[in-house]
Tab-separated table of C-alpha atoms in Angstrom:
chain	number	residue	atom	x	y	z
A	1	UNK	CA	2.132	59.157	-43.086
A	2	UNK	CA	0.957	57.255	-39.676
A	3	UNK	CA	2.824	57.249	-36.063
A	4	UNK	CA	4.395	53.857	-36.888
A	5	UNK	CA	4.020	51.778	-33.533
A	6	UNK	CA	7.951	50.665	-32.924
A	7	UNK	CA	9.261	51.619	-29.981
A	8	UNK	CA	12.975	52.542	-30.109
A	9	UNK	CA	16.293	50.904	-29.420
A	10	UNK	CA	17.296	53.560	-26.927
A	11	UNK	CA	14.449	52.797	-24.679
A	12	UNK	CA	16.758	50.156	-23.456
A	13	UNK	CA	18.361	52.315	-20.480
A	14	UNK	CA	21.669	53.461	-21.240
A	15	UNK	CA	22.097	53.059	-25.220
A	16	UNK	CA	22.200	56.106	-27.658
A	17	UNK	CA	21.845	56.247	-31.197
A	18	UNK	CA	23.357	58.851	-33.861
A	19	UNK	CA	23.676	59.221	-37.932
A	20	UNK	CA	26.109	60.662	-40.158
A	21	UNK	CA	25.614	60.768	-43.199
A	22	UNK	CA	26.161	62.744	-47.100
A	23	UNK	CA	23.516	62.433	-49.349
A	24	UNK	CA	24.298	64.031	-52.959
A	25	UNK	CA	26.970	64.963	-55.654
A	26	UNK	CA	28.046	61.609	-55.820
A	27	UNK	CA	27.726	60.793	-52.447
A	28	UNK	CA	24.436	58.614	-51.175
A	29	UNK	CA	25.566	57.118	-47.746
A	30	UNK	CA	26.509	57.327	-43.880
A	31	UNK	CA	27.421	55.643	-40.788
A	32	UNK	CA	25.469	54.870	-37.876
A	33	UNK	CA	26.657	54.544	-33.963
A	34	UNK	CA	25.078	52.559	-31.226
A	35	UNK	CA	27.091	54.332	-27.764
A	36	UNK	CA	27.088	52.442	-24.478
A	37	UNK	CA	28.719	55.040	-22.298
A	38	UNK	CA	28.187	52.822	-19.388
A	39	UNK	CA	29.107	49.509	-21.243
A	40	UNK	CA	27.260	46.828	-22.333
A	41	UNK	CA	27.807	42.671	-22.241
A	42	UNK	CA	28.436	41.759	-26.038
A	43	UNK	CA	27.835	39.013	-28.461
A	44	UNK	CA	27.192	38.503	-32.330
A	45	UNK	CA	25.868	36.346	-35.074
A	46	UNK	CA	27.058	36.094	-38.470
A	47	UNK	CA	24.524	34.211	-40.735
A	48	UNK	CA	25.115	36.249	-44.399
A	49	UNK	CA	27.198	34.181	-47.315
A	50	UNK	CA	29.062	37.433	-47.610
A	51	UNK	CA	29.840	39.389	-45.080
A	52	UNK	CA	31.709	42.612	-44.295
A	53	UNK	CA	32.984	42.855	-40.318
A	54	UNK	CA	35.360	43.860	-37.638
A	55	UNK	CA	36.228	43.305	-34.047
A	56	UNK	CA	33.474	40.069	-34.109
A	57	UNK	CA	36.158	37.543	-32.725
A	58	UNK	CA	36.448	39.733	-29.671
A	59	UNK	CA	32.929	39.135	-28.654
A	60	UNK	CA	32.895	35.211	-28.125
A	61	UNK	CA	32.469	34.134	-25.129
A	62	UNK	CA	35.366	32.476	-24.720
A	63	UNK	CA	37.781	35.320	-25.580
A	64	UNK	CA	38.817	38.605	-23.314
A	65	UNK	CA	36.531	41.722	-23.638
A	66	UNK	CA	33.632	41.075	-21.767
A	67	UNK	CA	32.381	45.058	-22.101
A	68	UNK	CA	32.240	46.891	-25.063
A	69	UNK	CA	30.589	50.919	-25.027
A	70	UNK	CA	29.986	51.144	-28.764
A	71	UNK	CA	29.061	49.157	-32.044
A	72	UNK	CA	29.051	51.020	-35.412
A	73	UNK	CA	26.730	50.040	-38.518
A	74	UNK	CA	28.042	51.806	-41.834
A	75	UNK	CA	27.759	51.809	-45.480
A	76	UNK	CA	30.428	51.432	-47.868
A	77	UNK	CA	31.216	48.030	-47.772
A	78	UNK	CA	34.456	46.687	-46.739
A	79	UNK	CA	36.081	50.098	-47.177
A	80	UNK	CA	33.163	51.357	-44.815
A	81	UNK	CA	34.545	49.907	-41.966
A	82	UNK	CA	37.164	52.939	-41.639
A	83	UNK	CA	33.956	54.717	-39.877
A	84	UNK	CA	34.289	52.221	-36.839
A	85	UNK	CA	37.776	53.889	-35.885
A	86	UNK	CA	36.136	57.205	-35.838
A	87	UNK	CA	34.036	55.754	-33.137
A	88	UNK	CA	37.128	54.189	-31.335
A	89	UNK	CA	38.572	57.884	-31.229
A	90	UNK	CA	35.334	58.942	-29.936
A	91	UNK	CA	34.878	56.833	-26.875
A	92	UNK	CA	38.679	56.964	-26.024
A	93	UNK	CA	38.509	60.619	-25.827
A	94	UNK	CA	36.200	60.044	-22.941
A	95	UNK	CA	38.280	57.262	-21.316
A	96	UNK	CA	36.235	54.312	-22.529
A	97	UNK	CA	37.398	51.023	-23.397
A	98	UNK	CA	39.295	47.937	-22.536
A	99	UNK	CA	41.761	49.269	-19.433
A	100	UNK	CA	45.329	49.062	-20.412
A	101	UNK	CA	47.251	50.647	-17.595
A	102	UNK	CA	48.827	53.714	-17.137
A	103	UNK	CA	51.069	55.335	-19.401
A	104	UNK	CA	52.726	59.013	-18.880
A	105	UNK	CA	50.777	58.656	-15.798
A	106	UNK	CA	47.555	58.689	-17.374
A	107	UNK	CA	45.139	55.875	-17.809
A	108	UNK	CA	44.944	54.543	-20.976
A	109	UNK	CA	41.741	52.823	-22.764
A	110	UNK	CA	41.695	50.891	-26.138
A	111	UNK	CA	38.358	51.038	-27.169
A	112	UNK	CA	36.468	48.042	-28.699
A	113	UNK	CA	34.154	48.762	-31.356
A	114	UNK	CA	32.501	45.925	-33.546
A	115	UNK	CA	31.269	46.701	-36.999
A	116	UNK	CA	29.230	45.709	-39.633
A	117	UNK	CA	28.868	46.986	-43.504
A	118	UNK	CA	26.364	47.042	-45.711
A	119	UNK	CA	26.571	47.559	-49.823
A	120	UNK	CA	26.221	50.626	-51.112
A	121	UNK	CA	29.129	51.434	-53.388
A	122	UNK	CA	28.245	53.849	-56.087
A	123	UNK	CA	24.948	54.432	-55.360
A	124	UNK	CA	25.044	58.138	-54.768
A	125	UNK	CA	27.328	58.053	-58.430
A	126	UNK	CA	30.710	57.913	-57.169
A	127	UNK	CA	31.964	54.460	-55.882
A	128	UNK	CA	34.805	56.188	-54.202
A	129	UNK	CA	32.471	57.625	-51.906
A	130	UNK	CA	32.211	56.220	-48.626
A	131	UNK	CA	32.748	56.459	-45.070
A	132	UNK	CA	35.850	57.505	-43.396
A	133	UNK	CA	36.450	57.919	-39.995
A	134	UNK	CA	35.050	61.701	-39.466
A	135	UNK	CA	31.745	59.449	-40.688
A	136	UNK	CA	31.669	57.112	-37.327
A	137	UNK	CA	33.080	60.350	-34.874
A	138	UNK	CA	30.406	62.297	-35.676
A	139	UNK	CA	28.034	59.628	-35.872
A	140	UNK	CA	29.085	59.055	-32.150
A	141	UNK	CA	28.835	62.418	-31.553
A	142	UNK	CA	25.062	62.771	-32.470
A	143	UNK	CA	24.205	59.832	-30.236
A	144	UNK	CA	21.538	60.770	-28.515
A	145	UNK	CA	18.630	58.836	-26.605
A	146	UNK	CA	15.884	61.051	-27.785
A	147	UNK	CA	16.932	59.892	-31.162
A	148	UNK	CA	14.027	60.686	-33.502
A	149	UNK	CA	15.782	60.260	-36.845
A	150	UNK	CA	14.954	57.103	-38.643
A	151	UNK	CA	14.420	55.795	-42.000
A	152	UNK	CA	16.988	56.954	-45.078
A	153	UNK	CA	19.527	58.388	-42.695
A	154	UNK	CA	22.821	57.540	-41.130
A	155	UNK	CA	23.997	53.502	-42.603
A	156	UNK	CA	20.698	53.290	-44.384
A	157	UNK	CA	21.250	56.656	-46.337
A	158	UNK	CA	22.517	54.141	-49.382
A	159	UNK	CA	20.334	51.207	-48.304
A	160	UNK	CA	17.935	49.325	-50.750
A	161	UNK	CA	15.207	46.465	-49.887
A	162	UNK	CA	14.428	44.364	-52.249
A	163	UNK	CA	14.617	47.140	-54.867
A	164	UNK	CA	13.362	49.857	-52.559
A	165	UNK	CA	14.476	52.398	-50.774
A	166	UNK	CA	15.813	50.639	-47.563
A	167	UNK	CA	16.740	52.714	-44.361
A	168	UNK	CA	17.547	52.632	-40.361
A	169	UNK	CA	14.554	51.061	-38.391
A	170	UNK	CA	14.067	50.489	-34.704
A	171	UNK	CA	11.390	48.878	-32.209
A	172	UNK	CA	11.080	47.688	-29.047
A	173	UNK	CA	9.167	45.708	-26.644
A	174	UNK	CA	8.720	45.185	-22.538
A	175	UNK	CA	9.039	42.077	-21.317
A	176	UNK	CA	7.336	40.855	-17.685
A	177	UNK	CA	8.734	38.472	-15.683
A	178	UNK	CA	7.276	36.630	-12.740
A	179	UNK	CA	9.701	36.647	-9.506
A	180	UNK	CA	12.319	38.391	-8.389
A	181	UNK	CA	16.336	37.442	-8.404
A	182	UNK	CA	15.548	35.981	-5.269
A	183	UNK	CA	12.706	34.019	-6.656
A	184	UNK	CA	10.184	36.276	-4.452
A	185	UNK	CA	6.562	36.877	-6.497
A	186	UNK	CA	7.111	40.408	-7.902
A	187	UNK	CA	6.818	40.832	-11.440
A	188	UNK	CA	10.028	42.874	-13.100
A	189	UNK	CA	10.211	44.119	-16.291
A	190	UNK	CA	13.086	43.667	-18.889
A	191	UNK	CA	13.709	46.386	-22.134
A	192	UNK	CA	14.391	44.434	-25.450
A	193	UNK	CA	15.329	46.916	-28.547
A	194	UNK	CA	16.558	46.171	-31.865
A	195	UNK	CA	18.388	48.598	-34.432
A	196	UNK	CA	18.248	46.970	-38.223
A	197	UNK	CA	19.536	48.639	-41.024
A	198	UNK	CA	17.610	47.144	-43.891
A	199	UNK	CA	19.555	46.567	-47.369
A	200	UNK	CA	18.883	42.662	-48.099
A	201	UNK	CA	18.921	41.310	-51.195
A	202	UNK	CA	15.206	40.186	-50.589
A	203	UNK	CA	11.715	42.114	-49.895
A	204	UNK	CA	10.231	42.825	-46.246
A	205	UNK	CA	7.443	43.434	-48.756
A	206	UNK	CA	5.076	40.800	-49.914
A	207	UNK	CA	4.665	41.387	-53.830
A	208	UNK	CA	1.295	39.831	-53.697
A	209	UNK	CA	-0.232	42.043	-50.997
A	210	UNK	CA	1.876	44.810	-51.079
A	211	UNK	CA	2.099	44.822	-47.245
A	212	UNK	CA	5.575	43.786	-44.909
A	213	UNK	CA	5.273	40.216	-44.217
A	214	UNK	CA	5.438	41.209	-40.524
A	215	UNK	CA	3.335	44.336	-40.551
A	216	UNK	CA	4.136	44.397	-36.773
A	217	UNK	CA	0.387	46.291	-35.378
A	218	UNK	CA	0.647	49.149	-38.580
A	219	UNK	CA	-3.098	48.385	-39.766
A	220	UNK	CA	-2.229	48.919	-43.237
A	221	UNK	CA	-4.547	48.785	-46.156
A	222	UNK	CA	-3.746	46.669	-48.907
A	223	UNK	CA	-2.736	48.959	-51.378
A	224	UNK	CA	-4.676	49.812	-54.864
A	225	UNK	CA	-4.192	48.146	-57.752
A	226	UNK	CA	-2.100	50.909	-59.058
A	227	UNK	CA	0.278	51.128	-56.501
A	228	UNK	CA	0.848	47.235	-56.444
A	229	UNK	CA	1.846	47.060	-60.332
A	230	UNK	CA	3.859	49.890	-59.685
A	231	UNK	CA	5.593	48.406	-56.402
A	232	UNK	CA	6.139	45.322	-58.079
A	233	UNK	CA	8.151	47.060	-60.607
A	234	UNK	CA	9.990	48.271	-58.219
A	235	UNK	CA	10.726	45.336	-56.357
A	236	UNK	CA	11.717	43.316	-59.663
A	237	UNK	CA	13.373	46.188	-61.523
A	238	UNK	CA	17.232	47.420	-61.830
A	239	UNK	CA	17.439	48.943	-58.722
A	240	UNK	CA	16.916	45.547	-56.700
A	241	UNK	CA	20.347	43.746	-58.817
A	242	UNK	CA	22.779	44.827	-56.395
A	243	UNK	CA	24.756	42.939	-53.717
A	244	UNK	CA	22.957	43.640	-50.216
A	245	UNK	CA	23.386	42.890	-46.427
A	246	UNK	CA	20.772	43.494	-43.187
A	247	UNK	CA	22.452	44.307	-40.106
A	248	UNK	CA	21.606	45.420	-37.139
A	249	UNK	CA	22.133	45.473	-32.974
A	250	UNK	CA	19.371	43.433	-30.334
A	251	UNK	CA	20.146	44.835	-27.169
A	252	UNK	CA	18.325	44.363	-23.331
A	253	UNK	CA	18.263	45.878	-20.201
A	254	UNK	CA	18.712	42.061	-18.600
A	255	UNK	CA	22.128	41.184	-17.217
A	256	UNK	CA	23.611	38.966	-19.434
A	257	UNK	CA	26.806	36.661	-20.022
A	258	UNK	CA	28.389	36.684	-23.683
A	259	UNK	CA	26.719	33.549	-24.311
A	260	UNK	CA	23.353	34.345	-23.461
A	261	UNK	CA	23.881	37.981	-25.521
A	262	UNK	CA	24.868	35.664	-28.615
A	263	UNK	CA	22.304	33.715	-28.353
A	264	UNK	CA	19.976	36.404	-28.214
A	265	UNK	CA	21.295	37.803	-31.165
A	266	UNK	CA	21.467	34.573	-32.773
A	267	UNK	CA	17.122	33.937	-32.196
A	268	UNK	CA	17.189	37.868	-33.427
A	269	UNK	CA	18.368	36.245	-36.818
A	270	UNK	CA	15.181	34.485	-36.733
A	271	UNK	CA	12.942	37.634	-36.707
A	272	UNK	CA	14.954	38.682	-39.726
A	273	UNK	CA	14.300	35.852	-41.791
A	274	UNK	CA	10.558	36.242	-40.792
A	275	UNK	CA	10.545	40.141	-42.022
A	276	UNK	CA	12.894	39.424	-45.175
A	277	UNK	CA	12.876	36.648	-47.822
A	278	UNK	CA	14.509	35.323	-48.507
A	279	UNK	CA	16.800	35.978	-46.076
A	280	UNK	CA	21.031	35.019	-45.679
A	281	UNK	CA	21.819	34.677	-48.381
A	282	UNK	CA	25.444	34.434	-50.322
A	283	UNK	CA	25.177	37.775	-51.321
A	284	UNK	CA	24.209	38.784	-47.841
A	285	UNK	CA	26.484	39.748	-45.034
A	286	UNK	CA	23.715	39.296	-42.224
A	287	UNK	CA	25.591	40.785	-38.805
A	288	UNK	CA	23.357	40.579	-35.860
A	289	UNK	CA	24.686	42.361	-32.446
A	290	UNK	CA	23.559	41.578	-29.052
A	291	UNK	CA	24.143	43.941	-25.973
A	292	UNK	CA	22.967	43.475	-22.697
A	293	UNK	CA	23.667	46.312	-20.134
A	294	UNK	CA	22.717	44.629	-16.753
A	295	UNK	CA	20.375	47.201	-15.302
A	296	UNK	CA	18.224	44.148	-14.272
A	297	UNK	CA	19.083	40.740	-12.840
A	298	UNK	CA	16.837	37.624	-14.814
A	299	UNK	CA	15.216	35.607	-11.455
A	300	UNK	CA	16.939	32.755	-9.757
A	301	UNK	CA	14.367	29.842	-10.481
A	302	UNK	CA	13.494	29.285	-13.842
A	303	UNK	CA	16.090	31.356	-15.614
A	304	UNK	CA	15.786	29.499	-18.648
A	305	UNK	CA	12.274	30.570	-18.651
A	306	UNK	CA	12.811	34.268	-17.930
A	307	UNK	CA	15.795	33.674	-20.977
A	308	UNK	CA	13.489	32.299	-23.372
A	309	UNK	CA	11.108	35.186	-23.152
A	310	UNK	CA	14.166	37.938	-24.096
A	311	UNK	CA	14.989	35.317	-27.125
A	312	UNK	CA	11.325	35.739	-28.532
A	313	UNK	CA	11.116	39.485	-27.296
A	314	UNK	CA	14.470	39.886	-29.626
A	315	UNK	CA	13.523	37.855	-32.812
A	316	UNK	CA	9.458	39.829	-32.786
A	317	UNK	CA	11.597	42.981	-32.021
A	318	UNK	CA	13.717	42.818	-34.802
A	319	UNK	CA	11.790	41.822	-37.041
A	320	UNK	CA	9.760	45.012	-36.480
A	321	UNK	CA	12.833	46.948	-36.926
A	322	UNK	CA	13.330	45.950	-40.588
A	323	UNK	CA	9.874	46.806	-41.268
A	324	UNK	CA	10.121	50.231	-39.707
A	325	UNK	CA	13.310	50.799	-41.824
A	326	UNK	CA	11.388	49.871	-45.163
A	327	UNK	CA	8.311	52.243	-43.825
A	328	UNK	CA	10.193	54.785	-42.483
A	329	UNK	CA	12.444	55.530	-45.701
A	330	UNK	CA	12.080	58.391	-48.209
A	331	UNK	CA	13.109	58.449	-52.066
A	332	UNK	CA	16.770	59.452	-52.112
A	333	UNK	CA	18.030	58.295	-55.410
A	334	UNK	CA	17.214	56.031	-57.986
A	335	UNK	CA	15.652	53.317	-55.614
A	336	UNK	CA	12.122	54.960	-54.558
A	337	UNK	CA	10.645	54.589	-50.870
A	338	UNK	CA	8.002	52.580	-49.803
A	339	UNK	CA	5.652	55.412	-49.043
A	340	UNK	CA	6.121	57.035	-52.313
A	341	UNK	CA	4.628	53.884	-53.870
A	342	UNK	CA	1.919	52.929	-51.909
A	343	UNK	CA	0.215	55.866	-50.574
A	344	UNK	CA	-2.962	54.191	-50.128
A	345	UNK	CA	-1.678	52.019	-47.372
A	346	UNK	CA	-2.328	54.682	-44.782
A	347	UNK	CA	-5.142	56.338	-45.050
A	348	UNK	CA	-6.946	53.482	-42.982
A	349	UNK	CA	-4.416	53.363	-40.287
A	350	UNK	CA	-5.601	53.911	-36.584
């Protein structure tokens, strides 16, 4: 295997990242938690025929919360989303969430925490396997920024791509601005990360190469002819005739409004439709998250310019993150990885 060049989601300042999951005796999925312990502007796009969510009204702009410290990502489908109140428990045993006053003289938080699901009933054997709540607390409570863990863990234990084994990918990407918030000429530099978890119902590999349609600076070789049969197979086979979903989080270190955090996860849909076709489909729940945490202020003049550059940063970022979650995975069950296929591919990296 190479050093894939990514980049993470938690070298946004501020955001964490931690699996749970069971993999075995019936069991072949997990839960995956995004923690903002010192908040984070939200948005969200929805763009899948069929998809599975919670909490996503909450995060238009025109509604209430304007701060959220947590998204979780989770198989199991619609039952999945049990995990995301695991995560609620989580942050409100540490006192974050929306403020609701005091009660017994203590202050009391009810935390927000949007979710999306992907499909993975039965995979593992058992249908009746899937996340609970204990899934998204300890999920929260692995979140870590050092977060080296990627691949067939956490929500993408049960994941599939296209037939493959699908997984957890991340990447990210620095973005440098000209001017200051005062429109002075120093250049500052904004963090864009994305976090996909890569199940679709199409291929982020291109059958007649054999390489990710967005190989994203991996200087792969075309694999053998071997290996391409065999990943065809693969990609055409039983394993890819299941219902599927990508989801995922694009966050930034900009300060944002809820608009401008939609929109940038709206233009994030766009990288995924570049790393996955097709792409949205109605058997697709496609969930894209935006967070922005503020650390840095976009310039006064030109901040449509400055805006514009975090929408591209976010659609080339995530786009890489669905690739790393397709290169990243290992064979779990019957769906076999990427790298177990086409072993040729690196042996020319650099």
């Amino acid at each position: 295997m190479i050093d894939l060049p990514f980049g993470s989601i938690t070298d946004v300042p501020g955001i964490t990242v931690g699996h749970h999951q069971r993999a075995g005796r019936g069991w072949q999925t997990g839960t995956t938690a995004i923690i903002v312990e010192s908040g984070a502007t939200p948005g969200v796009d929805v763009r899948g025929g069929g998809p599975g969510t919670r909490e996503t009204d909450a995060l238009h702009p025109q509604n209430l919360i304007q701060e959220i410290h947590g998204i979780c990502l989770t198989g199991g489908s619609a039952y999945g989303l049990a995990a995301a109140h695991g995560v609620m428990e989580w942050l409100e045993d540490r006192g974050l969430g929306f403020p609701i006053g005091l009660m017994n003289g203590s202050p009391q938080v009810v935390p927000v925490v949007p979710a999306a699901v992907i499909f993975d009933l039965g995979r593992g054997g058992s249908p009746t396997n899937r996340p609970d709540a204990t899934f998204g607390s300890k999920a929260a409570g692995n979140a870590r920024r050092s977060q080296q863990r990627w691949g067939s863990v956490g929500a993408g234990t049960g994941a599939r791509a296209g037939g493959l084994q699908g997984g957890v990918g991340t990447a990210s990407t620095t973005v440098r601005l000209a001017g200051t918030e005062s429109g002075g000429d120093s250049d500052i530099e904004i963090t864009v990360g994305a976090l996909a978890v890569a199940n679709p119902n199409g291929s982020v590999i291109d059958p007649a190469t054999g390489l990710p349609w967005e190989p994203c600076g991996t200087w792969l070789r075309r694999p053998v002819a071997d290996e391409r049969h065999a990943l065809i197979a693969a990609l055409t086979g039983q394993a890819a005739l299941h219902l599927n979903t990508t989801i995922g989080v694009v966050a930034t270190s900009a300060r944002l409004d809820k608009a401008e955090a939609s929109k940038m996860a709206s233009v994030a849909h766009d990288g995924l439709a570049r790393a996955v076709r097709p792409a949205h489909s109605m058997t697709d729940g496609d969930t894209i998250f935006g967070l922005a945490v503020g650390a840095t202020n976009l310039p006064v003049v030109a901040r449509h310019v400055a805006l514009n550059a975090i929408l591209k940063a976010a659609s080339e970022t995530f786009a890489a993150a669905c690739t790393h979650a397709v290169l990243s995975a290992s064979t779990i069950g019957e769906a076999v990885a990427y790298s177990d296929v086409c072993r040729s591919v690196y042996r020319s990296s650099r």
